[in-house]
PDB file of C-alpha atoms in Angstrom:
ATOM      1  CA  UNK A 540       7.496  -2.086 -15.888  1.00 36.00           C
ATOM      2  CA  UNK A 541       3.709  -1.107 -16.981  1.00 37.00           C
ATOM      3  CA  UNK A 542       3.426   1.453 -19.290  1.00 34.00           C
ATOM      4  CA  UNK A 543       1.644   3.476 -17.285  1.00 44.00           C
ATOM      5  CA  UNK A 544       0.134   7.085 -16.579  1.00 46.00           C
ATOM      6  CA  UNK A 545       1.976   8.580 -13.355  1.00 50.00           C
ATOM      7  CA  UNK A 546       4.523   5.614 -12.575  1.00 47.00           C
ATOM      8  CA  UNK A 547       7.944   7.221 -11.410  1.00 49.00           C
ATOM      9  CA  UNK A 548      10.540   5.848 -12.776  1.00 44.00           C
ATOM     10  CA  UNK A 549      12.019   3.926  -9.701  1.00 56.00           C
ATOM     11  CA  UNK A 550       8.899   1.870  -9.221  1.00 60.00           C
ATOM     12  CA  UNK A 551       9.979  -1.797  -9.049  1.00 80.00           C
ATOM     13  CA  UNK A 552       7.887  -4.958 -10.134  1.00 83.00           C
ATOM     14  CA  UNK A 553       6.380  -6.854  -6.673  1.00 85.00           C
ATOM     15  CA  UNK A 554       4.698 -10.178  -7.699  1.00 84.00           C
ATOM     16  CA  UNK A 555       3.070 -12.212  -5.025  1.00 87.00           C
ATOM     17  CA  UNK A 556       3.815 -16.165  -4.948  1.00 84.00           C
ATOM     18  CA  UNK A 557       1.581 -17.968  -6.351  1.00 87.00           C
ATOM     19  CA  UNK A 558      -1.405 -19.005  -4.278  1.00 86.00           C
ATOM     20  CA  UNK A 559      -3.063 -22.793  -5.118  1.00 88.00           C
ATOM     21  CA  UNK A 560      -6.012 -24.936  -4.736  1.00 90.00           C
ATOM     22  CA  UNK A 561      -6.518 -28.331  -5.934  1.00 87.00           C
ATOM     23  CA  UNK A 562      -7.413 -26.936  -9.271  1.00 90.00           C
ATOM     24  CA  UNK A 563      -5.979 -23.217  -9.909  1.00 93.00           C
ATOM     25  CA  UNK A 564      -2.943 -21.422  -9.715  1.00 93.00           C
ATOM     26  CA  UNK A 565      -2.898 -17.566  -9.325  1.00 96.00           C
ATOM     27  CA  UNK A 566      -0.073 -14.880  -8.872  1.00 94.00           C
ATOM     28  CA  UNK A 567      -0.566 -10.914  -8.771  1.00 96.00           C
ATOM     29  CA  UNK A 568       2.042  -8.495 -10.278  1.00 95.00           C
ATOM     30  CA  UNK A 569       1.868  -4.699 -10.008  1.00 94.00           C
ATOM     31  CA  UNK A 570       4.521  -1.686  -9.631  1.00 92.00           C
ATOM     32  CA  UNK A 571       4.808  -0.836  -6.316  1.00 91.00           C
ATOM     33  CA  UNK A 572       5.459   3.300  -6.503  1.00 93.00           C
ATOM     34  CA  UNK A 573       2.776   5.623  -8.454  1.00 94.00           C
ATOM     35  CA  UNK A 574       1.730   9.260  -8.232  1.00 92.00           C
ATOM     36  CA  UNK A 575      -1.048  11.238  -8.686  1.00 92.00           C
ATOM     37  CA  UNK A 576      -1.589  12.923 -12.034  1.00 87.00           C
ATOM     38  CA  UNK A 577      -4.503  15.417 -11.115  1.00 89.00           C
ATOM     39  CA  UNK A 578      -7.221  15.151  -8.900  1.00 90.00           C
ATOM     40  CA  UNK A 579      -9.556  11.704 -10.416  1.00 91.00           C
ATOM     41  CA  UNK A 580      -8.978   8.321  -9.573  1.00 94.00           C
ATOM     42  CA  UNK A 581      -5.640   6.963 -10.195  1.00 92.00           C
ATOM     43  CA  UNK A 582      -6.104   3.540 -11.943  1.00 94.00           C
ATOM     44  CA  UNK A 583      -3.332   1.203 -10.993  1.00 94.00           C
ATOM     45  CA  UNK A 584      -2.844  -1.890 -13.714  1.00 95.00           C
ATOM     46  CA  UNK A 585      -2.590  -5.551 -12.255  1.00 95.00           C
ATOM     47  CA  UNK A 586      -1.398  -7.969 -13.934  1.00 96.00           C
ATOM     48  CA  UNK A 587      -2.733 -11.625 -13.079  1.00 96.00           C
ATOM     49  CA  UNK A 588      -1.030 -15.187 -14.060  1.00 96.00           C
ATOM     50  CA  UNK A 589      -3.149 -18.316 -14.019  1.00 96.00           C
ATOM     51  CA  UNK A 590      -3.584 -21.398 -14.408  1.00 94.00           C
ATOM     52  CA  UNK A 591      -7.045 -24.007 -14.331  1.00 94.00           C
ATOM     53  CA  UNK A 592      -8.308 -27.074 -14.479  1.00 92.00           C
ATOM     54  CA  UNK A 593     -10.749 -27.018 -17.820  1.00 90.00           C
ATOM     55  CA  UNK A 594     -13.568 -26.785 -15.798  1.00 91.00           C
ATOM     56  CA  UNK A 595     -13.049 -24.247 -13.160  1.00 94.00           C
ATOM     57  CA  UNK A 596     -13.722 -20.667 -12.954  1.00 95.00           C
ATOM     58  CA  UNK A 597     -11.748 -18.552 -11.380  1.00 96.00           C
ATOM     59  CA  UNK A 598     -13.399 -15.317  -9.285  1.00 96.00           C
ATOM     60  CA  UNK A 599     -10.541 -13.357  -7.384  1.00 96.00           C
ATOM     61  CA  UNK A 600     -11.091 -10.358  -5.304  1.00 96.00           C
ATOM     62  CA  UNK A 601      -9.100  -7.401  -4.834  1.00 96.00           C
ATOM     63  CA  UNK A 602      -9.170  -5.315  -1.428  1.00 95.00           C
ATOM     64  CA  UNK A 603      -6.643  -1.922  -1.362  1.00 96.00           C
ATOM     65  CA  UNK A 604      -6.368  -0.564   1.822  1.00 94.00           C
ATOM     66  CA  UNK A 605      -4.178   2.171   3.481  1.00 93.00           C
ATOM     67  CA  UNK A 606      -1.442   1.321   5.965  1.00 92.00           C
ATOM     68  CA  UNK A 607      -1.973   2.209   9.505  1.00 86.00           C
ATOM     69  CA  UNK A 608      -6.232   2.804   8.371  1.00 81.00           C
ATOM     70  CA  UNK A 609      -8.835   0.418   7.919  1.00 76.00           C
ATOM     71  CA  UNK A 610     -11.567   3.505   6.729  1.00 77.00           C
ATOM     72  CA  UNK A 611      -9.753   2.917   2.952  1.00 80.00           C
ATOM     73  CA  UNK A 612     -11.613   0.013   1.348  1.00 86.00           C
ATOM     74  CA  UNK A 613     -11.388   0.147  -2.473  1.00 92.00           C
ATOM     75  CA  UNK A 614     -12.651  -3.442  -3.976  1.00 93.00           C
ATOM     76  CA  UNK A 615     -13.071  -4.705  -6.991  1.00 94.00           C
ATOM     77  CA  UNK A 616     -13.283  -8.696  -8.939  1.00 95.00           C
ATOM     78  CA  UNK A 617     -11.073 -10.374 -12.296  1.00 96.00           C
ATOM     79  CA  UNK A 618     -12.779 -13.652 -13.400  1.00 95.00           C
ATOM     80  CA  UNK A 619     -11.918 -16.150 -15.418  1.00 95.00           C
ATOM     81  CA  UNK A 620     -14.480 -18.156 -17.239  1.00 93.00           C
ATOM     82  CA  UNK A 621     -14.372 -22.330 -18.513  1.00 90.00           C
ATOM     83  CA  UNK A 622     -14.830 -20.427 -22.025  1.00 89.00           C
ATOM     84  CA  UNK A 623     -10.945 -18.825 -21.396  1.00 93.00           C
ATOM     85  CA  UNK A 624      -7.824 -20.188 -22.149  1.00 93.00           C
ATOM     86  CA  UNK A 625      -7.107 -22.698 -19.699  1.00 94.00           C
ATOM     87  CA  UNK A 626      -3.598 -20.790 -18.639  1.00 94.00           C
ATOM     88  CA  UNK A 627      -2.207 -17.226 -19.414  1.00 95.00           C
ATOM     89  CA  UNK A 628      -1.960 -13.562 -18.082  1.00 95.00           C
ATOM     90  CA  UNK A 629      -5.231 -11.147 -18.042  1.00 94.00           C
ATOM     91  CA  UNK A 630      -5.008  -7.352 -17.315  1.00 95.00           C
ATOM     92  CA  UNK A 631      -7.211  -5.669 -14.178  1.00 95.00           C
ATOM     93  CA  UNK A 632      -6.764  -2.814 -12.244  1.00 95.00           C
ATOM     94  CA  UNK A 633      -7.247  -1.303  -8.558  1.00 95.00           C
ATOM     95  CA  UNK A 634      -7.724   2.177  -7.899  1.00 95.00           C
ATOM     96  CA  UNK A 635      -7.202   5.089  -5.046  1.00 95.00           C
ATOM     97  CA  UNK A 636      -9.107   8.727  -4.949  1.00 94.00           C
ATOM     98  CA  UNK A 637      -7.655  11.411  -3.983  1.00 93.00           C
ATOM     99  CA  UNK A 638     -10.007  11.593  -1.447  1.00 91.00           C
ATOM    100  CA  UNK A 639      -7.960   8.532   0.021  1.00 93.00           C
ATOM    101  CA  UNK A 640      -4.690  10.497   0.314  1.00 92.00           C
ATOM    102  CA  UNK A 641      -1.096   9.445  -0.267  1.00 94.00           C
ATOM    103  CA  UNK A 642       1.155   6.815   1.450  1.00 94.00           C
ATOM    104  CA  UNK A 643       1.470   3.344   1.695  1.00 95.00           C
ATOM    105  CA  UNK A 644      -1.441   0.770   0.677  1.00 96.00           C
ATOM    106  CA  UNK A 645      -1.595  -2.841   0.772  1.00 95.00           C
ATOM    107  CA  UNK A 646      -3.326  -5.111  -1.934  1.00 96.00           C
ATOM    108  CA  UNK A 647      -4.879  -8.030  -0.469  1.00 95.00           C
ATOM    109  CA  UNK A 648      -6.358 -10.854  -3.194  1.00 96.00           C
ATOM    110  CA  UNK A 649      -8.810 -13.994  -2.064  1.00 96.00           C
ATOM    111  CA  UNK A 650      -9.424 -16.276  -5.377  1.00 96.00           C
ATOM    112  CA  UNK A 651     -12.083 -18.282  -5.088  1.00 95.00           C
ATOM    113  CA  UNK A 652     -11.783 -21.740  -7.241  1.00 95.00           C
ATOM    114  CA  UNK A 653     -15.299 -22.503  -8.767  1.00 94.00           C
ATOM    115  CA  UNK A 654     -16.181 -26.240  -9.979  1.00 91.00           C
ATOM    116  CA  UNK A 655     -19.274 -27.559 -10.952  1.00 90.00           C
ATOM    117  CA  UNK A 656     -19.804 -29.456  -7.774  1.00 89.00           C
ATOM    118  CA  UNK A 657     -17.916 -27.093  -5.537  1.00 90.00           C
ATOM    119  CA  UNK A 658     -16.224 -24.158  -4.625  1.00 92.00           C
ATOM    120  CA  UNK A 659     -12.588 -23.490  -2.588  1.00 92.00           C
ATOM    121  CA  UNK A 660     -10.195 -20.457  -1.951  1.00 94.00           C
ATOM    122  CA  UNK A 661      -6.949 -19.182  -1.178  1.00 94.00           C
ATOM    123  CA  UNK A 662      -6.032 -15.577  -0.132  1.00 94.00           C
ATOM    124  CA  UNK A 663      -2.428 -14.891  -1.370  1.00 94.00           C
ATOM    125  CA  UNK A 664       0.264 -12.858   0.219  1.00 94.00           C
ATOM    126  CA  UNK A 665      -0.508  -9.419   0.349  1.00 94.00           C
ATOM    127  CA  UNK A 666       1.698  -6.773  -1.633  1.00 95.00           C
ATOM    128  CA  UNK A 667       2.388  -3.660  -0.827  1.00 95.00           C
ATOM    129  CA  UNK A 668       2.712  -0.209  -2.875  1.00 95.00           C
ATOM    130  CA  UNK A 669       3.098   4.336  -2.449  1.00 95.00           C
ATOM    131  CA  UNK A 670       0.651   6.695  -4.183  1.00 95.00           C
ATOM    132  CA  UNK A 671       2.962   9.724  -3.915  1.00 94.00           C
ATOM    133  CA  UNK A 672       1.610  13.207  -4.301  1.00 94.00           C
ATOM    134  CA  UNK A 673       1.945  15.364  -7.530  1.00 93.00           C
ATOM    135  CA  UNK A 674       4.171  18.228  -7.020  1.00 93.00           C
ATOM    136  CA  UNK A 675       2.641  21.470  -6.438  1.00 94.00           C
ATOM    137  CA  UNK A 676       3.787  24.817  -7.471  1.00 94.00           C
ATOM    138  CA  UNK A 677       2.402  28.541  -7.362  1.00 96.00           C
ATOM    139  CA  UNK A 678       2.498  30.936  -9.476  1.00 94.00           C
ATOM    140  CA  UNK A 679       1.773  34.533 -10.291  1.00 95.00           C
ATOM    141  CA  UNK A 680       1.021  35.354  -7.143  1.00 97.00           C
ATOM    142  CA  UNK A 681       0.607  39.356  -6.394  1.00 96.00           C
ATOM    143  CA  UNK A 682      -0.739  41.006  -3.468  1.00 96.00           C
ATOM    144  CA  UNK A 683      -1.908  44.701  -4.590  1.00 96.00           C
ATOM    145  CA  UNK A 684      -3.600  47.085  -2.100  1.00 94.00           C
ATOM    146  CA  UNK A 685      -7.333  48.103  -2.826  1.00 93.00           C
ATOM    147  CA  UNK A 686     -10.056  49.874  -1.682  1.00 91.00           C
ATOM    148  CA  UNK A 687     -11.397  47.287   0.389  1.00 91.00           C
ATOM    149  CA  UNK A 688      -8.137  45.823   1.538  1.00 93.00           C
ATOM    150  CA  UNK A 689      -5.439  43.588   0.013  1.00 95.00           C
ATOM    151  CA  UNK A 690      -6.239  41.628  -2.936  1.00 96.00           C
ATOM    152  CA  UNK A 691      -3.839  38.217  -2.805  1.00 97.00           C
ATOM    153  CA  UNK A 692      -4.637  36.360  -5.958  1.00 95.00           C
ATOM    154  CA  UNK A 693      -2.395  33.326  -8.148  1.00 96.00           C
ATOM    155  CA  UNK A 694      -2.251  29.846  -9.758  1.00 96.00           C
ATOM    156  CA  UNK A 695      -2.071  27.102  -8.240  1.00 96.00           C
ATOM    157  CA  UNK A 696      -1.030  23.560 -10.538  1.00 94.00           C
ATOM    158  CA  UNK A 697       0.685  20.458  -9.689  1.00 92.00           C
ATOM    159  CA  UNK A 698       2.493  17.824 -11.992  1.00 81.00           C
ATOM    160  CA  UNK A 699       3.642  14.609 -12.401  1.00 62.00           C
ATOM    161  CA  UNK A 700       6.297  13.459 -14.862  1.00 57.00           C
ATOM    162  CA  UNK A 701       3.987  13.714 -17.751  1.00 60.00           C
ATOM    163  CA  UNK A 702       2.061  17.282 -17.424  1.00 63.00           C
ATOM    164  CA  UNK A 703       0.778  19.954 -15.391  1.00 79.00           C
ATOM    165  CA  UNK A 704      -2.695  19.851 -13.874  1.00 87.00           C
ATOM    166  CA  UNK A 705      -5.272  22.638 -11.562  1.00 92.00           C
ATOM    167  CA  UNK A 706      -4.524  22.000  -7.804  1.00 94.00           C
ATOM    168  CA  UNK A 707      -7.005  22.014  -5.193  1.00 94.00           C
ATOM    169  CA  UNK A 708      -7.134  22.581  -1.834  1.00 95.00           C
ATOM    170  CA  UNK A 709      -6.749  25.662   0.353  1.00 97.00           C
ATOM    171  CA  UNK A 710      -4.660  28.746   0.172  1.00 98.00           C
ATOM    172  CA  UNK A 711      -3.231  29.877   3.471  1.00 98.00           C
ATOM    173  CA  UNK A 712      -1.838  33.726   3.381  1.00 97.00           C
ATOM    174  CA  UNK A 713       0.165  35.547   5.634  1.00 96.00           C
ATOM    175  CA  UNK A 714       1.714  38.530   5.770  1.00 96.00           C
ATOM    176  CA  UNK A 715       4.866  39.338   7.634  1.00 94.00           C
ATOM    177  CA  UNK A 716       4.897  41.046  11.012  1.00 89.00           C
ATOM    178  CA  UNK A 717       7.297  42.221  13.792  1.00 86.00           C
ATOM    179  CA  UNK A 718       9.607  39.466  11.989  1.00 85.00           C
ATOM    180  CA  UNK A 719       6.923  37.026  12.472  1.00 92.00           C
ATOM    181  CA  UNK A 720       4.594  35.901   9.853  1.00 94.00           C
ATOM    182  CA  UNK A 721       1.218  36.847  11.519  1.00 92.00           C
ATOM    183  CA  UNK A 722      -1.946  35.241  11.619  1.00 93.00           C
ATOM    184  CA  UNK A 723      -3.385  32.756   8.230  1.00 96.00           C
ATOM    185  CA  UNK A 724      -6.427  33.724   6.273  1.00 96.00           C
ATOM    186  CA  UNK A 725      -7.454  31.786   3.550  1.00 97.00           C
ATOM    187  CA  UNK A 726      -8.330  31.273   0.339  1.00 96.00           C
ATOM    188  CA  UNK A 727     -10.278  28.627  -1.467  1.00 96.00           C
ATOM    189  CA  UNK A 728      -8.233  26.917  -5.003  1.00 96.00           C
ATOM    190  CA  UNK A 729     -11.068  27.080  -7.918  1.00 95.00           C
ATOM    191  CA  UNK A 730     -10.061  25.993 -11.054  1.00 94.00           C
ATOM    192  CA  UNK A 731      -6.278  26.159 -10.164  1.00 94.00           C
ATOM    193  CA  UNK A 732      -6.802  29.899  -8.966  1.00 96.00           C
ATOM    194  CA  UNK A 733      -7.363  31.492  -6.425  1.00 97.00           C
ATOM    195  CA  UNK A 734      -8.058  34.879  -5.327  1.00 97.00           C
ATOM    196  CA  UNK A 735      -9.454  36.848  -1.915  1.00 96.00           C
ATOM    197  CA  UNK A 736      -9.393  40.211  -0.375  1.00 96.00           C
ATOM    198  CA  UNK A 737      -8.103  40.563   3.199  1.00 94.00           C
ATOM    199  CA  UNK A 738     -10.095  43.058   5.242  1.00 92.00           C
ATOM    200  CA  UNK A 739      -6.692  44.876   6.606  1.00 88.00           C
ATOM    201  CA  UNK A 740      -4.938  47.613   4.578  1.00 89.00           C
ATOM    202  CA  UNK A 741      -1.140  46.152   4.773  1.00 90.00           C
ATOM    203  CA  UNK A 742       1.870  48.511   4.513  1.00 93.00           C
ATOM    204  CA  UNK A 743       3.061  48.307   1.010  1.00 94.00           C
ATOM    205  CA  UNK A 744       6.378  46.487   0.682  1.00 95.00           C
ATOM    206  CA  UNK A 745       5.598  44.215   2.936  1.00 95.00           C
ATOM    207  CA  UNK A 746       6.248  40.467   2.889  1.00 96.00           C
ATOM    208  CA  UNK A 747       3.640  38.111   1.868  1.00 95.00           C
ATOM    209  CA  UNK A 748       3.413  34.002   1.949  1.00 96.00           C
ATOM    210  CA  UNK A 749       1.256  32.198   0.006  1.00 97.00           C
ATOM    211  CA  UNK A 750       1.259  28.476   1.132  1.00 98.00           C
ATOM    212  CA  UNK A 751      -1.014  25.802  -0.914  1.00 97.00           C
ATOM    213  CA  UNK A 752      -2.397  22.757   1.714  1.00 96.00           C
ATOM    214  CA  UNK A 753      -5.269  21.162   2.396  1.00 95.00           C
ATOM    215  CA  UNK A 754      -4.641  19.270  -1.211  1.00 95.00           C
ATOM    216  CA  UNK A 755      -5.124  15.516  -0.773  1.00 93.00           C
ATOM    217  CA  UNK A 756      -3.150  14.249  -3.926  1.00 94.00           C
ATOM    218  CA  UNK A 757      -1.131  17.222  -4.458  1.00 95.00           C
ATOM    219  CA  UNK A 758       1.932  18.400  -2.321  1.00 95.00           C
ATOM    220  CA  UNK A 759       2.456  21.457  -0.275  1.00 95.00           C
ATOM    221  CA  UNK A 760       3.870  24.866  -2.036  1.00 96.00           C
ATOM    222  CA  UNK A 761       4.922  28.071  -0.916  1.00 96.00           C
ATOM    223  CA  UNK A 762       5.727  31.153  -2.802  1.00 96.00           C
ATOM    224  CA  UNK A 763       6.396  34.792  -1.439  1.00 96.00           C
ATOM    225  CA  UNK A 764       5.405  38.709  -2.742  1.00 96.00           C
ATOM    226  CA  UNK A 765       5.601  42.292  -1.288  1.00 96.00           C
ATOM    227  CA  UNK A 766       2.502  44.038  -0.992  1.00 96.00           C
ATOM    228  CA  UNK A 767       2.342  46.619  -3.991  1.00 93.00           C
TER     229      UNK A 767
END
C-alpha cells in the first residue's frame, strides 16, 4: 500500500492488466479508497509499470471522472522518453478538489506508443476508486442572549487519520419549538469558526442545534446547547 497522506487503512491495491501495442507494455496501480485531509487538492499517487522497445516513447494520459457525472474531468500525462530505462516502474499522480465532492471516480488511461516513423495506442481497463469525506466535528458551541438577539457562535474542524483541519461550509441553526426544531438560519464557516446573531430574543434554556453542511470534502456534524 502507498505511503500516503489520507489513505484509510482498508484501501486495497487495484492494478489494471496490462494494455499492449506492438512495441510497449503498460499497467496502472493505485489504492482504491482515500479521504480528504482538509480542503486543497487531494493528490492520489499512481504507480505505472512499463515496458519499450529502445526506441519508443511512451505518452499516457490520465482522465478521473466521477461516477454517475461526466462535469468531473481532472487530466493529466506520464511520459517516458528513448533516454529512460527501457523497462521499470515511474511514480505520477491524479488528483480531485474538493470542489469535485466525494464518491466514487473512475481512472481511465489511453497510452499512446510513439516511434520514429509512427505512432499507435491502447486505452486500458479503467479502475475504479472512493474519495471519502473527512470527519467533521463541532465544538464550543454556545448560544448566549444579547442585546440584539442570540449570539450562536463555535468551531468547526474535520479530520482524517492523521490530524485535524478548519471546516468549511455552512452552519445551519435551529432552535427548538413546540417540540419541533423551528425554522434554519445560517451561518457562514470562516476560518473553522463561525459566529452570527439571530434577530429573535429566544427563551433562555432553550434547545439549540447547530448542524455543519454545505462542506464538499468534509462530513456533516451536529452538536446541541441551551440558550444561556
Amino acid at each position: 500500500m502507498f505511503a500516503w497522506l489520507g489513505v484509510p487503512a482498508h484501501a486495497e491495491i487495484v492494478q489494471s492488466p496490462a494494455g499492449s501495442t506492438a512495441s510497449v507494455q503498460v499497467s496502472v496501480t493505485l489504492d482504491n479508497d482515500w479521504q480528504f485531509v482538509d480542503a486543497e487538492c487531494l493528490f492520489i499517487p499512481l504507480l505505472v509499470t512499463y515496458g519499450r522497445a529502445d526506441d519508443t516513447s511512451i505518452l499516457g494520459e490520465t482522465t478521473v471522472t466521477k461516477v454517475g457525472s461526466e462535469s468531473v474531468r481532472n487530466e493529466g500525462t506520464f511520459l517516458v522518453l528513448p533516454g529512460d530505462a527501457v523497462s521499470g516502474q515511474l511514480l505520477d499522480e491524479i488528483f480531485v478538489c474538493p470542489a469535485d465532492g466525494t464518491g466514487e471516480y473512475r481512472l481511465s488511461t489511453v497510452v499512446r506508443a510513439i516511434e520514429p516513423a509512427s505512432e499507435d495506442s491502447v486505452e486500458l481497463d479503467p479502475l475504479t476508486f472512493w474519495v471519502r469525506p473527512a470527519s467533521s466535528r463541532l465544538s464550543r458551541v454556545t448560544a448566549v442572549s444579547v442585546h440584539e438577539g442570540t449570539r450562536v457562535r463555535g468551531r468547526a474542524t474535520a479530520s482524517d487519520s492523521v490530524g485535524r483541519s478548519a471546516a468549511t461550509g455552512v452552519v445551519e441553526i435551529r432552535f427548538a419549538k413546540n417540540r419541533r426544531w423551528g425554522a434554519p438560519y445560517y451561518a457562514s464557516v470562516t476560518d473553522g469558526r463561525f459566529d452570527r446573531v439571530i434577530p429573535q430574543s429566544i427563551t433562555p434554556g432553550t434547545r439549540m442545534k447547530a448542524t455543519l453542511t454545505r462542506c464538499s470534502w468534509c462530513s456533516r456534524a451536529s452538536r446541541t446547547a441551551r440558550v444561556r
